[in-house]
C-alpha angles and dihedrals in degrees: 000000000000113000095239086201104059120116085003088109089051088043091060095040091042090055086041098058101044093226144061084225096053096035088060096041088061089040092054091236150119111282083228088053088062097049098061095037085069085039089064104039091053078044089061104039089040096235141089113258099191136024104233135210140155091264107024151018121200120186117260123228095269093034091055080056098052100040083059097055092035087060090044080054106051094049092051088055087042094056087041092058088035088063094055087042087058087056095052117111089220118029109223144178138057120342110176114194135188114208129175110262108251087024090052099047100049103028115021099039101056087057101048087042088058079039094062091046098046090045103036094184089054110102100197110204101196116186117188113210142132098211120102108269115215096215093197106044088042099042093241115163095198142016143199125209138178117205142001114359135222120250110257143195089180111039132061128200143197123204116248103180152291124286114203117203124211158171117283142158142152125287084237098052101052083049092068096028108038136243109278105223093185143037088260105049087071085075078085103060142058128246134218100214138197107244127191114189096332097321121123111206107234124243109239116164127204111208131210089277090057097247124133129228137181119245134222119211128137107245110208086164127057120172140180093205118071085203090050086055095042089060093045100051091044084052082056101249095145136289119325132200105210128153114286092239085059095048093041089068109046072044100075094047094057088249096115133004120199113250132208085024094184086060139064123190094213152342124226121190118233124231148193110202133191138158118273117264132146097232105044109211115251090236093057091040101060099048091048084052098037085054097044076051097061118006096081090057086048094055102038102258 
């Protein structure tokens, strides 16, 4: 008897990536081996799955129908392996993790690391960026996000913290350039500033009434990296506004003091994110509740 699911997996992932090329990139195989595997499998059912060119494939009628109830499939197999995973004592095998770059480092890491020891047949994959991960496109298991998140019919969250931002420099350079004591007195100095794309972040302050205002500083440095501003501001390039967890600890080697301490320029919530599935796996499971565990501590919340 034919093993009806034999070359679905490549199928979906096939129709997924776009691309043979890519499909078998993600499948860690030959691009050939994949191939035949959807030759086979059109063999089997006795219809063409996907129209092919050099440059393209595109799903036929009956392959855009089966796609759809291979997926549904696949799911259904996926949720039924979740829910003996959930009864396992240790949870094992390959959790892959995207985590922003500085966060990622200081905070994140050191939890998944305790994680591995305490779980040995958990392979942690850990992948440091600050660009936006699409989980399910990239296969990722977890994720971790600062700041506002995207609406989401696949994906569900759970909220880690809240990272305050605020107002830092070196002692040296405070000591040539002055201590600001108010909001306008940062029109006098010079401020290192997070950049995406081009785009500086503006510096808007909320004050101990709550309120917030906007804030006036040159900015000769913009950055896409917090550590990368940290350094820079240490090196006494101007005024930085980095999370407090990052400034708490080159404070407390003198490299950098809070400013304005009565003010902080901003606050970004903290997420663990995962795509959406009934049976969470016990290996996902345990890092989202080992960080909610112990992020907030880490940041101060």
């Amino acid at each position: 008897m034919n093993d009806k699911l034999d070359g679905v997996a490549t199928f979906v992932q096939v129709v997924e990536a776009g691309s043979f090329a890519l499909a078998a990139e993600r499948l860690n195989l030959t691009r050939s081996a994949v191939g035949k595997a959807i030759t086979r499998l059109e063999t089997r059912l006795g219809v063409r799955l996907l129209h092919r060119s050099t440059r393209s494939q595109t799903l036929t009628t009956e392959g855009q129908c089966y796609y759809e109830r291979c997926v549904r499939a696949l799911a259904e197999l996926d949720d039924a392996e979740a829910s003996f995973d959930i009864s396992r004592v240790e949870p094992g095998g390959r959790l892959r993790v995207s985590v922003p770059e500085a966060f990622g480092h200081w905070c994140v890491a050191p939890v998944l690391l305790d994680l591995a020891q305490q779980y040995p047949q958990l392979q942690i994959d850990l992948s440091f960026t600050d660009r936006y991960t699409d989980l399910i496109e990239e296969g990722v298991d977890l994720a971790v996000r600062i700041g506002e998140l995207r609406d989401s019919t696949t994906l569900a969250a759970r909220h880690l913290g809240t990272q305050h931002i605020v107002i830092a420099a070196a002692p040296a350079y405070l000591a040539q350039h002055g201590t600001p004591a108010s909001l306008a007195d940062l029109a006098d100095h010079t401020g290192i500033a997070y950049s995406r794309a081009g785009v500086i972040a503006p510096w808007d302050a909320r004050g101990p009434n709550a309120q917030t205002q906007p804030v006036r500083i040159r900015t000769q440095i913009s950055m896409d990296d917090v550590q990368a501003i940290a350094s820079a501001a240490i090196d006494g390039h101007g005024l930085a506004w980095l999370p407090c967890w990052l400034v708490a600890r080159h404070q407390a080697s003198g490299a950098l003091v809070p400013v304005l301490d009565s003010y902080r320029v901003r606050s970004q919530e903290i997420y663990a994110v995962w795509p959406q599935v009934r049976n969470l796996r016990a290996k996902t499971r345990v890092a989202i509740d080992a960080l909610k565990a112990r992020i907030p501590e880490m940041i101060g919340t």
